[in-house]
Coordinates of C-alpha atoms and ligand atoms in Angstrom, one line a residue:
Chain A
X1 CA 117.2 231.4 342.4
X2 CA 118.7 228.0 342.1
X3 CA 122.3 227.9 340.9
X4 CA 123.1 226.3 337.6
X5 CA 126.2 224.7 339.0
X6 CA 127.0 224.0 342.6
X7 CA 130.4 222.5 343.7
X8 CA 131.3 221.9 347.2
X9 CA 134.6 220.4 348.5
X10 CA 135.1 218.5 345.4
X11 CA 138.0 216.0 345.4
X12 CA 139.2 213.9 342.6
X13 CA 142.0 211.4 342.9
X14 CA 143.7 209.4 340.1
X15 CA 145.6 206.2 340.5
X16 CA 148.9 206.5 338.8
X17 CA 151.2 203.6 338.3
X18 CA 154.6 204.4 339.7
X19 CA 157.8 203.1 338.1
X20 CA 158.6 199.5 338.9
X21 CA 161.4 200.0 341.4
X22 CA 159.4 202.3 343.6
X23 CA 156.7 199.7 343.4
X24 CA 152.9 199.8 343.7
X25 CA 150.5 202.6 342.9
X26 CA 150.3 206.1 344.1
X27 CA 147.4 208.5 344.2
X28 CA 147.5 211.8 342.5
X29 CA 145.1 214.4 343.9
X30 CA 144.0 216.4 340.9
X31 CA 141.3 218.4 342.8
X32 CA 141.9 219.1 346.5
X33 CA 138.4 220.1 347.6
X34 CA 137.3 223.0 345.4
X35 CA 134.0 224.9 345.9
X36 CA 132.3 227.3 343.7
X37 CA 128.8 228.2 342.3
X38 CA 127.8 229.3 338.9
X39 CA 124.6 231.4 338.5
X40 CA 122.1 230.8 335.7
X41 CA 123.0 232.7 332.6
X42 CA 126.5 233.4 333.7
X43 CA 129.8 232.9 331.9
X44 CA 132.1 231.5 334.5
X45 CA 135.8 231.0 333.8
X46 CA 138.2 228.5 335.3
X47 CA 141.6 230.0 334.7
X48 CA 144.8 228.1 335.5
X49 CA 148.1 226.7 334.3
X50 CA 148.6 223.2 332.9
X51 CA 147.7 220.4 335.3
X52 CA 145.6 222.7 337.5
X53 CA 142.6 220.4 337.3
X54 CA 140.4 222.4 334.9
X55 CA 139.7 219.5 332.6
X56 CA 139.1 217.2 335.5
X57 CA 136.5 219.5 336.9
X58 CA 134.7 219.7 333.6
X59 CA 134.8 215.9 333.2
X60 CA 133.2 215.5 336.6
X61 CA 130.5 218.0 335.9
X62 CA 129.8 216.5 332.5
X63 CA 129.4 213.0 334.1
X64 CA 132.4 211.5 332.3
X65 CA 134.2 210.9 335.6
X66 CA 132.9 210.6 339.2
X67 CA 134.4 212.6 342.0
X68 CA 136.3 210.9 344.9
X69 CA 134.4 213.0 347.5
X70 CA 132.5 216.2 347.8
X71 CA 129.4 217.4 346.2
X72 CA 128.7 218.5 342.6
X73 CA 125.3 219.4 341.2
X74 CA 124.4 220.7 337.8
X75 CA 120.9 222.1 337.4
X76 CA 120.1 220.5 340.7
X77 CA 121.1 217.0 339.6
X78 CA 123.8 215.2 341.5
X79 CA 126.4 214.5 338.8
X80 CA 127.5 211.2 340.4
X81 CA 124.1 209.7 340.8
X82 CA 121.6 211.4 338.5
X83 CA 123.8 211.4 335.4
X84 CA 121.1 210.0 333.1
X85 CA 118.6 212.8 333.8
X86 CA 121.3 215.4 333.6
X87 CA 122.9 214.5 330.3
X88 CA 119.9 215.7 328.3
X89 CA 120.3 219.3 329.5
X90 CA 124.1 219.8 329.2
X91 CA 126.7 219.6 326.6
X92 CA 130.4 220.1 326.3
X93 CA 133.0 221.3 323.8
X94 CA 136.6 220.3 324.1
X95 CA 139.2 222.4 322.4
X96 CA 141.3 220.8 319.7
X97 CA 140.4 218.7 316.8
X98 CA 139.3 215.5 318.4
X99 CA 135.7 214.4 319.2
X100 CA 134.4 214.5 315.6
X101 CA 134.1 211.8 313.0
X102 CA 136.7 213.0 310.5
X103 CA 135.5 210.7 307.8
X104 CA 132.1 212.1 307.8
X105 CA 130.9 215.5 306.6
X106 CA 130.0 218.3 309.0
X107 CA 126.3 217.7 308.3
X108 CA 126.5 214.0 308.8
X109 CA 128.4 214.5 312.1
X110 CA 125.6 216.7 313.3
X111 CA 122.9 214.3 312.1
X112 CA 124.5 211.5 314.0
X113 CA 124.9 213.5 317.2
X114 CA 121.3 214.6 316.9
X115 CA 120.4 210.9 317.0
X116 CA 122.6 210.4 320.0
X117 CA 120.6 213.1 321.8
X118 CA 117.3 211.6 320.5
X119 CA 116.1 214.7 318.6
X120 CA 112.9 214.1 316.6
X121 CA 113.1 214.5 312.9
X122 CA 111.4 217.8 312.8
X123 CA 113.7 219.4 315.4
X124 CA 116.7 217.9 313.6
X125 CA 115.9 219.1 310.2
X126 CA 115.5 222.6 311.5
X127 CA 118.4 222.7 313.9
X128 CA 121.2 221.2 312.0
X129 CA 121.2 223.8 309.2
X130 CA 120.7 226.6 311.8
X131 CA 123.7 225.5 313.7
X132 CA 125.8 225.2 310.5
X133 CA 124.8 228.7 309.7
X134 CA 125.6 230.0 313.1
X135 CA 129.1 228.7 313.1
X136 CA 129.6 229.7 309.5
X137 CA 130.0 226.3 308.0
X138 CA 126.8 226.2 305.9
X139 CA 128.5 226.4 302.5
X140 CA 131.0 223.7 303.3
X141 CA 128.8 221.4 305.3
X142 CA 129.0 218.5 303.0
X143 CA 132.8 218.3 302.9
X144 CA 134.5 215.7 304.9
X145 CA 135.8 217.0 308.3
X146 CA 139.3 215.7 307.7
X147 CA 139.7 218.4 305.0
X148 CA 138.7 221.2 307.4
X149 CA 141.1 223.7 309.0
X150 CA 141.5 223.7 312.8
X151 CA 139.3 226.7 313.1
X152 CA 136.5 225.0 311.1
X153 CA 136.8 221.8 313.1
X154 CA 136.6 223.9 316.3
X155 CA 133.5 225.7 315.0
X156 CA 131.9 222.3 314.1
X157 CA 132.6 221.2 317.7
X158 CA 130.6 224.2 318.9
X159 CA 127.7 223.3 316.7
X160 CA 127.9 219.7 317.9
X161 CA 127.9 221.0 321.5
X162 CA 124.7 222.9 320.9
X163 CA 122.8 220.1 319.1
X164 CA 120.6 219.3 322.1
X165 CA 120.0 223.0 322.9
X166 CA 121.7 222.6 326.3
X167 CA 121.0 224.8 329.3
X168 CA 124.5 224.5 330.5
X169 CA 127.5 224.4 328.2
X170 CA 131.0 223.4 329.2
X171 CA 133.9 224.6 327.1
X172 CA 137.4 223.3 327.7
X173 CA 140.0 225.6 326.2
X174 CA 137.8 226.4 323.2
X175 CA 140.3 228.6 321.5
X176 CA 143.1 226.1 321.7
X177 CA 145.3 226.3 318.6
X178 CA 143.3 229.0 316.9
X179 CA 144.8 232.1 315.2
X180 CA 143.8 235.5 316.6
X181 CA 141.0 235.9 314.0
X182 CA 139.7 232.4 314.6
X183 CA 139.8 233.0 318.3
X184 CA 137.9 236.2 317.9
X185 CA 135.2 234.6 315.9
X186 CA 134.9 231.9 318.5
X187 CA 134.6 234.4 321.3
X188 CA 131.8 236.1 319.3
X189 CA 130.0 232.8 319.2
X190 CA 130.4 232.4 323.0
X191 CA 129.0 235.8 323.6
X192 CA 126.1 234.9 321.3
X193 CA 125.4 231.9 323.5
X194 CA 125.2 234.1 326.5
X195 CA 122.6 236.1 324.8
X196 CA 120.7 232.9 324.2
X197 CA 120.5 232.6 328.0
X198 CA 122.8 229.7 328.4
X199 CA 125.0 229.1 331.4
X200 CA 128.6 228.7 330.3
X201 CA 131.6 227.3 332.2
X202 CA 134.8 227.7 330.3
X203 CA 138.4 226.9 331.0
X204 CA 141.4 228.7 329.6
X205 CA 144.9 229.7 330.4
X206 CA 144.6 233.0 328.5
X207 CA 143.9 235.8 330.9
X208 CA 142.7 238.2 328.2
X209 CA 140.2 235.7 327.0
X210 CA 138.9 235.2 330.6
X211 CA 138.8 238.9 331.2
X212 CA 136.9 239.6 328.0
X213 CA 134.4 236.8 328.2
X214 CA 133.7 235.9 331.8
X215 CA 131.3 237.4 334.4
X216 CA 133.3 235.7 337.1
X217 CA 136.6 233.9 337.2
X218 CA 138.0 231.3 339.5
X219 CA 141.8 231.0 339.4
X220 CA 142.8 227.4 340.0
X221 CA 146.2 226.0 340.5
X222 CA 147.3 222.5 341.6
X223 CA 143.8 221.5 342.4
X224 CA 142.9 224.5 344.6
X225 CA 141.0 227.7 343.9
X226 CA 143.3 230.6 344.7
X227 CA 140.8 233.4 344.0
X228 CA 137.3 233.8 342.7
X229 CA 135.7 237.0 341.7
X230 CA 134.7 239.3 338.8
X231 CA 137.5 240.2 336.5
X232 CA 137.4 243.8 337.8
X233 CA 137.6 242.8 341.4
X234 CA 140.5 240.4 340.6
X235 CA 142.3 243.3 339.0
X236 CA 141.7 245.3 342.1
X237 CA 143.5 242.6 344.2
X238 CA 146.4 244.4 342.7
X239 CA 144.8 247.9 342.9
X240 CA 147.8 249.8 344.2
X241 CA 150.2 247.5 342.6
X242 CA 152.6 248.3 339.8
X243 CA 154.8 246.3 337.7
X244 CA 158.3 247.2 336.6
X245 CA 159.0 245.4 333.4
X246 CA 162.6 245.0 332.5
X247 CA 164.0 243.3 329.4
X248 CA 167.6 242.2 329.8
X249 CA 170.1 239.9 328.2
X250 CA 171.8 237.2 330.1
X251 CA 170.7 237.9 333.7
X252 CA 171.9 235.3 336.2
X253 CA 169.8 233.4 338.7
X254 CA 171.7 234.9 341.5
X255 CA 170.8 238.4 340.3
X256 CA 167.1 237.4 340.3
X257 CA 167.4 236.2 343.9
X258 CA 169.0 239.5 344.8
X259 CA 166.1 241.4 343.1
X260 CA 163.6 239.5 345.2
X261 CA 165.4 240.8 348.3
X262 CA 165.2 244.5 347.2
X263 CA 163.1 246.4 349.7
X264 CA 159.5 246.8 348.5
X265 CA 159.7 244.1 345.8
X266 CA 156.9 241.5 346.3
X267 CA 157.4 239.2 343.4
X268 CA 159.7 238.7 340.5
X269 CA 158.4 236.8 337.5
X270 CA 160.9 235.8 334.8
X271 CA 160.0 234.9 331.2
X272 CA 162.6 233.6 328.8
X273 CA 162.4 234.9 325.3
X274 CA 165.3 233.6 323.2
X275 CA 168.4 235.1 324.7
X276 CA 166.4 237.8 326.4
X277 CA 164.6 237.7 329.6
X278 CA 161.6 239.7 330.6
X279 CA 161.4 240.4 334.3
X280 CA 158.1 241.5 335.9
X281 CA 158.8 243.0 339.3
X282 CA 155.7 243.5 341.4
X283 CA 155.7 246.3 343.9
X284 CA 153.5 248.9 345.5
X285 CA 155.5 252.1 344.9
X286 CA 157.8 251.7 341.9
X287 CA 159.6 255.0 342.5
X288 CA 161.0 253.7 345.8
X289 CA 162.0 250.4 344.4
X290 CA 163.5 251.3 341.1
X291 CA 166.7 252.5 342.6
X292 CA 167.5 249.2 344.2
X293 CA 166.4 247.3 341.1
X294 CA 168.8 249.3 338.9
X295 CA 171.6 248.6 341.4
X296 CA 171.2 244.9 341.0
X297 CA 170.9 245.2 337.2
X298 CA 173.9 247.4 336.8
X299 CA 176.1 244.5 335.7
X300 CA 173.7 243.3 333.0
X301 CA 172.5 244.8 329.7
X302 CA 169.1 246.3 330.0
X303 CA 167.3 246.7 326.7
X304 CA 164.0 248.1 327.8
X305 CA 162.3 249.1 331.0
X306 CA 158.9 250.4 331.9
X307 CA 156.5 250.9 334.8
X308 CA 152.9 250.1 334.4
X309 CA 149.8 249.4 336.4
X310 CA 149.1 245.8 337.3
X311 CA 146.7 243.9 335.0
X312 CA 144.6 240.8 335.5
X313 CA 147.4 238.8 334.1
X314 CA 149.7 240.1 336.9
X315 CA 147.1 239.2 339.5
X316 CA 147.0 235.7 338.0
X317 CA 150.8 235.4 338.0
X318 CA 150.9 236.5 341.5
X319 CA 148.3 234.0 342.7
X320 CA 149.7 231.1 340.8
X321 CA 153.4 231.7 341.2
X322 CA 153.6 234.1 344.1
X323 CA 153.0 231.9 347.2
X324 CA 155.2 228.9 347.0
Chain B
X1 CA 115.7 202.0 318.1
X2 CA 116.4 204.8 315.7
X3 CA 119.7 205.3 317.4
X4 CA 120.6 201.7 317.0
X5 CA 119.9 202.0 313.3
X6 CA 121.8 205.2 312.8
X7 CA 124.8 203.9 314.8
X8 CA 124.7 200.8 312.6
X9 CA 124.8 202.9 309.4
X10 CA 127.4 205.2 310.7
X11 CA 129.5 202.2 311.7
X12 CA 129.3 200.7 308.2
X13 CA 130.1 204.0 306.7
X14 CA 133.1 204.6 309.0
X15 CA 134.5 201.1 308.7
X16 CA 134.1 201.0 305.0
X17 CA 136.0 204.2 304.5
X18 CA 139.1 202.6 306.1
X19 CA 141.2 201.0 303.4
X20 CA 142.7 198.5 305.9
X21 CA 139.2 197.5 306.8
X22 CA 138.2 196.9 303.2
X23 CA 141.3 194.7 302.9
X24 CA 140.4 192.7 306.0
X25 CA 136.8 192.4 304.9
X26 CA 137.2 191.6 301.2
X27 CA 140.7 190.4 300.4
X28 CA 142.0 188.7 303.5
X29 CA 139.1 186.1 303.5
X30 CA 139.9 185.2 299.9
X31 CA 143.6 184.4 300.8
X32 CA 142.3 182.5 303.7
X33 CA 139.9 180.6 301.6
X34 CA 142.6 179.8 299.1
X35 CA 144.9 178.4 301.7
X36 CA 142.2 176.3 303.2
X37 CA 141.1 175.1 299.8
X38 CA 144.6 173.9 299.0
X39 CA 144.9 172.1 302.2
X40 CA 141.6 170.2 301.9
X41 CA 141.6 169.8 298.2
X42 CA 142.4 166.1 298.1
X43 CA 140.3 165.1 301.0
X44 CA 136.8 163.8 300.6
X45 CA 134.2 166.2 299.0
X46 CA 132.1 166.2 302.2
X47 CA 134.9 167.7 304.3
X48 CA 135.7 170.1 301.6
X49 CA 132.5 172.0 301.5
X50 CA 132.0 172.0 305.3
X51 CA 135.5 173.0 306.2
X52 CA 136.5 175.4 303.5
X53 CA 133.3 177.3 303.0
X54 CA 131.9 177.1 306.5
X55 CA 135.4 177.4 308.1
X56 CA 136.6 180.5 306.2
X57 CA 133.2 182.0 305.9
X58 CA 132.4 181.7 309.5
X59 CA 135.8 182.8 310.8
X60 CA 135.6 185.9 308.6
X61 CA 132.2 186.6 310.0
X62 CA 133.3 185.9 313.5
X63 CA 136.4 188.0 313.3
X64 CA 134.5 190.8 311.8
X65 CA 131.8 191.0 314.3
X66 CA 133.8 190.4 317.4
X67 CA 137.2 191.9 316.7
X68 CA 136.3 194.9 314.7
X69 CA 133.6 195.8 317.1
X70 CA 136.0 195.7 320.0
X71 CA 138.7 197.5 318.0
X72 CA 136.2 200.2 317.2
X73 CA 135.9 201.1 320.8
X74 CA 139.6 201.7 320.9
X75 CA 139.4 203.8 317.7
X76 CA 136.6 205.9 319.2
X77 CA 138.8 206.4 322.3
X78 CA 141.6 207.8 320.2
X79 CA 139.3 210.0 318.1
X80 CA 137.9 211.5 321.3
X81 CA 134.4 210.4 320.5
X82 CA 134.1 207.7 323.1
X83 CA 133.5 210.2 325.8
X84 CA 130.7 211.7 323.7
X85 CA 128.9 208.5 322.9
X86 CA 129.4 207.3 326.5
X87 CA 127.5 210.4 327.8
X88 CA 124.9 210.5 325.1
X89 CA 121.4 210.4 326.5
X90 CA 120.5 207.8 323.7
X91 CA 122.4 205.2 325.8
X92 CA 125.8 203.8 325.3
X93 CA 124.5 200.2 325.1
X94 CA 122.3 201.0 322.1
X95 CA 125.2 202.7 320.3
X96 CA 127.4 199.6 320.9
X97 CA 124.6 197.3 319.7
X98 CA 124.1 199.4 316.6
X99 CA 127.8 199.4 315.8
X100 CA 128.0 195.6 316.2
X101 CA 125.0 195.1 314.0
X102 CA 126.7 197.2 311.4
X103 CA 129.8 195.1 311.6
X104 CA 127.7 192.0 311.4
X105 CA 126.2 193.1 308.1
X106 CA 129.6 193.8 306.7
X107 CA 130.8 190.4 308.1
X108 CA 128.0 188.7 306.2
X109 CA 129.2 190.4 303.1
X110 CA 132.7 189.0 303.8
X111 CA 131.2 185.6 304.1
X112 CA 129.5 186.0 300.8
X113 CA 132.8 187.0 299.2
X114 CA 134.3 183.7 300.2
X115 CA 131.4 181.7 298.8
X116 CA 131.3 183.7 295.5
X117 CA 135.1 183.5 295.1
X118 CA 135.2 179.7 295.6
X119 CA 132.4 179.3 293.2
X120 CA 133.9 181.4 290.4
X121 CA 137.4 180.2 290.6
X122 CA 137.1 176.6 291.6
X123 CA 133.5 175.9 290.7
X124 CA 132.9 174.8 294.2
X125 CA 129.2 174.9 295.0
X126 CA 127.8 174.8 298.4
X127 CA 124.9 172.3 298.4
X128 CA 122.8 172.8 301.4
X129 CA 120.6 169.9 302.3
X130 CA 118.2 171.7 304.5
X131 CA 118.2 175.4 303.4
X132 CA 115.5 176.3 305.9
X133 CA 117.4 175.0 308.8
X134 CA 120.6 176.5 307.5
X135 CA 119.0 179.9 307.6
X136 CA 117.7 179.3 311.0
X137 CA 121.1 178.1 312.2
X138 CA 122.7 181.1 310.6
X139 CA 120.4 183.5 312.4
X140 CA 121.1 181.9 315.7
X141 CA 124.8 182.0 315.0
X142 CA 124.7 185.7 314.2
X143 CA 122.8 186.4 317.4
X144 CA 125.3 184.5 319.4
X145 CA 128.3 186.3 317.8
X146 CA 126.6 189.6 318.5
X147 CA 126.3 188.6 322.2
X148 CA 130.0 187.7 322.4
X149 CA 130.8 191.0 320.7
X150 CA 128.8 193.0 323.3
X151 CA 130.7 191.4 326.1
X152 CA 134.0 192.2 324.4
X153 CA 133.0 195.8 323.7
X154 CA 132.1 196.3 327.4
X155 CA 135.5 195.0 328.5
X156 CA 137.3 197.2 325.9
X157 CA 135.5 200.3 327.2
X158 CA 136.7 199.6 330.6
X159 CA 140.3 198.8 329.9
X160 CA 142.8 200.7 327.8
X161 CA 145.1 197.7 327.2
X162 CA 142.7 195.1 326.0
X163 CA 143.9 195.4 322.5
X164 CA 146.5 192.7 323.1
X165 CA 143.9 190.4 324.5
X166 CA 141.9 190.8 321.4
X167 CA 144.7 189.6 319.2
X168 CA 145.4 186.7 321.5
X169 CA 142.0 185.1 321.5
X170 CA 141.2 184.9 317.8
X171 CA 143.0 181.6 317.1
X172 CA 142.1 179.8 320.3
X173 CA 138.5 180.5 319.5
X174 CA 138.8 179.2 316.0
X175 CA 140.5 176.0 317.3
X176 CA 138.3 175.4 320.3
X177 CA 135.1 175.9 318.4
X178 CA 136.0 173.7 315.6
X179 CA 135.9 176.2 312.7
X180 CA 138.2 174.0 310.6
X181 CA 138.2 170.6 312.2
X182 CA 135.9 168.7 314.5
X183 CA 136.5 169.3 318.2
X184 CA 136.5 165.6 318.8
X185 CA 140.1 165.5 317.8
X186 CA 140.9 168.0 320.6
X187 CA 142.0 166.7 324.0
X188 CA 139.3 165.8 326.4
X189 CA 139.9 168.6 328.9
X190 CA 139.7 171.4 326.3
X191 CA 136.2 170.4 325.3
X192 CA 134.8 172.0 328.4
X193 CA 135.8 175.3 327.0
X194 CA 134.5 174.3 323.6
X195 CA 131.1 173.6 325.0
X196 CA 130.7 176.9 326.8
X197 CA 131.7 178.8 323.8
X198 CA 128.6 179.4 321.6
X199 CA 130.4 179.3 318.3
X200 CA 131.0 175.6 318.8
X201 CA 127.3 175.0 318.6
X202 CA 126.9 177.4 315.8
X203 CA 129.4 175.6 313.7
X204 CA 127.9 172.3 314.5
X205 CA 124.4 173.4 313.6
X206 CA 125.5 174.9 310.3
X207 CA 127.4 171.8 309.3
X208 CA 124.4 169.6 310.1
X209 CA 122.2 171.8 308.0
X210 CA 124.5 171.6 305.1
X211 CA 124.8 167.8 305.1
X212 CA 121.3 167.1 306.0
X213 CA 120.0 166.7 309.5
X214 CA 120.0 163.1 310.6
X215 CA 118.6 163.5 314.0
X216 CA 116.1 166.3 314.4
X217 CA 115.7 166.1 318.1
X218 CA 119.4 166.6 318.6
X219 CA 119.4 169.4 316.1
X220 CA 116.7 171.2 318.1
X221 CA 118.4 170.4 321.3
X222 CA 121.7 172.0 320.0
X223 CA 119.7 175.0 318.8
X224 CA 118.3 175.3 322.3
X225 CA 121.8 175.1 323.8
X226 CA 123.0 177.8 321.4
X227 CA 120.1 180.0 322.2
X228 CA 120.6 179.5 325.9
X229 CA 124.3 180.3 325.8
X230 CA 123.5 183.4 323.8
X231 CA 121.0 184.5 326.4
X232 CA 123.4 183.8 329.1
X233 CA 126.0 186.0 327.3
X234 CA 123.5 188.8 327.0
X235 CA 122.7 188.6 330.7
X236 CA 126.4 188.7 331.4
X237 CA 126.7 191.7 329.1
X238 CA 124.0 193.6 330.9
X239 CA 125.6 192.9 334.3
X240 CA 129.1 193.8 332.9
X241 CA 127.8 196.9 331.2
X242 CA 126.3 198.1 334.5
X243 CA 129.6 197.6 336.3
X244 CA 131.6 199.1 333.4
X245 CA 129.5 202.2 333.3
X246 CA 130.3 202.9 336.9
X247 CA 133.9 201.8 336.9
X248 CA 134.9 203.7 333.8
X249 CA 134.0 207.0 335.5
X250 CA 136.2 206.1 338.4
X251 CA 139.1 204.8 336.5
X252 CA 139.1 207.5 333.8
X253 CA 139.8 205.3 330.8
X254 CA 137.4 206.9 328.3
X255 CA 140.0 209.3 327.0
X256 CA 143.6 209.2 326.2
X257 CA 144.8 212.1 328.1
Ligands
ATP401 N1 143.3 209.9 333.4 C1 144.2 210.4 334.2 N2 145.0 209.5 334.9 C2 145.9 210.0 335.8 N3 146.1 211.3 336.0 C3 145.4 212.2 335.3 C4 144.4 211.8 334.4 N4 143.8 212.9 333.9 C5 144.5 213.9 334.5 N5 145.4 213.5 335.4 C6 146.3 214.4 336.2 O1 145.5 215.3 337.0 C7 146.0 216.6 337.0 C8 145.1 217.6 336.5 O2 144.8 217.4 335.1 P1 143.8 218.2 334.3 O3 143.8 217.6 332.9 O4 142.5 218.3 335.0 O5 144.5 219.6 334.2 P2 144.2 220.9 333.3 O6 144.0 222.0 334.3 O7 143.0 220.6 332.4 O8 145.5 221.1 332.5 P3 145.8 221.6 331.0 O9 145.8 223.0 331.0 O10 147.1 221.0 330.7 O11 144.7 221.0 330.2 C9 147.3 216.5 336.2 O12 148.4 216.3 337.1 C10 147.1 215.3 335.4 O13 148.4 214.6 335.1
MG402 MG1 142.9 220.5 330.3

């Protein structure tokens, strides 16, 4: 079976103007030759930190940008050359509140976008109310978008992105800025899309979201794919790994360096939370390591400490921050 | 075709819901007309009609069509909708054209406001010697303004910093094209620019139609020139749009992030 999305050695460079003194322009390589394939009907996740190149990838695949080199096909169409044919069959949803006409009502937005996609009157009069119903905006469809909450705008974006009944849907951080309930509703809608047999490529930097939704995940960082597999297999990258989680107050940078040198410690990840720091110490056999760790920590106040199995999030942290 | 129409209606709806736009459309031209009226008041009647009504009316129309159309591209960029209309299968060019036609209709309204205002407050009436030809000249003018606007919109899609340019060219065009005074008082060298700018011919034709056409063959000839210039602008737009649609995907100027 033909893939829905095929990406091979994709490179994208941006010209960025440097400061005056340095003079001239320089090139920023946002994608350094990534390759992946997405099967039909699959939910595929691009997971990565800020600036990883997720949005850039989506913009290339949705024909907003061209690639600098490499190959990219969606539904068999070359995105650089056959954009006109492709555009009818895909759509995209960007997280956040932009991309809608705020001064129009939800219904008018959808009406206009259905003209943009050249739907005939019959399809339009049927589909617009259906979509409004699906995203739960039917009873407020005639209010102006500027009065909507973030969650409502986000759901309207989804409806907009489905207006042409696309075969492939691209979602860029769809749950951006939503509260947990809003995010859950949205994830419900995304699962519903899968049941409608659509291929979905979504980006996110929330592991849990990726874990919950995606059939396969590519972890991307600084324009490179670090790992690509099912969530379960990615978790198994860390199969025999454990994490010692320590919450301390006022730990020094030097102590953290010392922790990294403790025998058996593979990685130390530090997260600042107010005055506290949470350390995640990755290792294979915590019982052997814990002694050395406590030795280093003896001069600092330890509030909490636990040992747990590695999760997908740990795998992600390890891939993105581990090898420097 | 349907898309052009709906883009046109959408544009009018969006523009009209901006209070600043309503001001520019309805109030600003009145002040402008007032100033021009005062300046020309004591000159001969002939000048008066031609320069106040045609001058302010046309410049409102021109500014509306050309500059709000171009500014709208920027507005869409900041709303995040430019990327969407750019990739719409309906065709970006049709959408731009629709938007510009929408602004044109609003611009005509603006022109009407000037005429009605001058009529009510100063009892100034526009006597048109050849109404038929006036309508024809008006149509040709509108077409040529739309053509200019298309070119501007293409440039604005490509570049993120063309807003400055937009503000810089408004007055030069009004001067070079003789909106308020005949171009014959301009220096010789500048007339080359005047002649390749289609509004020059538009203003000339309209004025002739108001006063009564003395020489029909030259009127037809000037109409021909206006039409030819407009056609040339449209060809230029088509070429430019092709280039723009490629370049924009390389340069990444559709969005603001
Ligand atoms: N239009 C642009 N011009 C110049 N550089 C850009 C442009 N768009 C993105 N970049 C750069 O390309 C890199 C990748 O950006 P991209 O937006 O693809 O990342 P991302 O993974 O979507 O990040 P985020 O999670 O913050 O949205 C960044 O370093 C960014 O600064
Ligand atoms: Mg992004």
